[in-house]
């Protein structure tokens, strides 16, 4: 087994390879002045299983295209099997045509990955519905337990777990089991034409208690910032934000912190200032079936 360190996930790739006790393969890459990507394998591949670690967080299209170049070339130069580890799977939110005439983006990504020779995909916190679009075996593992354990080890045992929308309810439930506290969720509605979101709340059991918001993605930070404000208004003592994919676009971090959050804790599925928990052990376990 060889681990290819994709340009977008060098550190995560190295950590994963170390846990797998696997050799790593470097890929030289550059961007041409006009923005095109170039990759070149620096060693040969011999009928081996090749694991490519490449997240497709922003810049999504560049990172995706580099993954296409690496996977196709790996097969061309001798890889027997190509497993793509894509911790953040771009376009997974466009998992159907919400409005007539829209591109079915994740289905197109799935077709392209198959076309360039990917035989298997491992990703993190992606819904089963999304994975059904892929014509080859796929698996998604959840980093929520790692995030909950992180907070538990820091003394936040018993903290209230909040899902910022119904889609994240399962995350709050999982986290609450680990933290040994209660959980709740908000109702979120999105206007598909304007993108505007609105929330409905109930009274959460947070007065004088610590609370942690669990979500898969923080993009613009609007969803989390609003949840922080609500929990503070309802009397929560300290409010933390936990997310698997801290994209933190624009002033997302400032928005969340200025509403009263103590800290944002994300994973290294996406490299950002909040990437404090590594998913390398999760990936290694999913690949081998053994504790790393
Ligand atoms: C969507 O339902 C996801 O789970 C996140 O809640 C959403 O992507 C967060 O987006 P934003 O940070 O832009 O509010």
CSV table of N, CA and C in Angstrom, one decimal, residues 1-3 16-24:
chain,number,residue,atom,x,y,z
A,1,UNK,N,0.8,-1.2,0.0
A,1,UNK,CA,0.0,0.0,0.0
A,1,UNK,C,0.9,1.3,0.0
A,2,UNK,N,0.6,2.2,-0.9
A,2,UNK,CA,1.4,3.4,-1.0
A,2,UNK,C,0.4,4.6,-0.8
A,3,UNK,N,0.9,5.6,0.0
A,3,UNK,CA,0.0,6.7,0.2
A,3,UNK,C,0.6,7.9,-0.6
A,16,UNK,N,-1.6,10.0,8.2
A,16,UNK,CA,-2.3,8.8,7.9
A,16,UNK,C,-1.3,7.7,7.5
A,17,UNK,N,-0.3,8.0,6.7
A,17,UNK,CA,0.7,7.0,6.2
A,17,UNK,C,1.5,6.5,7.4
A,18,UNK,N,1.8,7.4,8.4
A,18,UNK,CA,2.5,6.9,9.5
A,18,UNK,C,1.7,5.9,10.3
A,19,UNK,N,0.4,6.2,10.5
A,19,UNK,CA,-0.4,5.3,11.3
A,19,UNK,C,-0.5,3.9,10.5
A,20,UNK,N,-0.5,4.0,9.2
A,20,UNK,CA,-0.7,2.8,8.4
A,20,UNK,C,0.6,2.1,8.2
A,21,UNK,N,1.7,2.7,8.7
A,21,UNK,CA,3.1,2.2,8.4
A,21,UNK,C,3.3,2.0,6.9
A,22,UNK,N,2.8,2.9,6.1
A,22,UNK,CA,2.9,2.8,4.7
A,22,UNK,C,3.9,3.8,4.1
A,23,UNK,N,4.5,3.4,3.0
A,23,UNK,CA,5.4,4.3,2.3
A,23,UNK,C,4.6,5.5,1.7
A,24,UNK,N,5.2,6.6,1.6
A,24,UNK,CA,4.5,7.8,0.9
A,24,UNK,C,5.1,8.0,-0.4
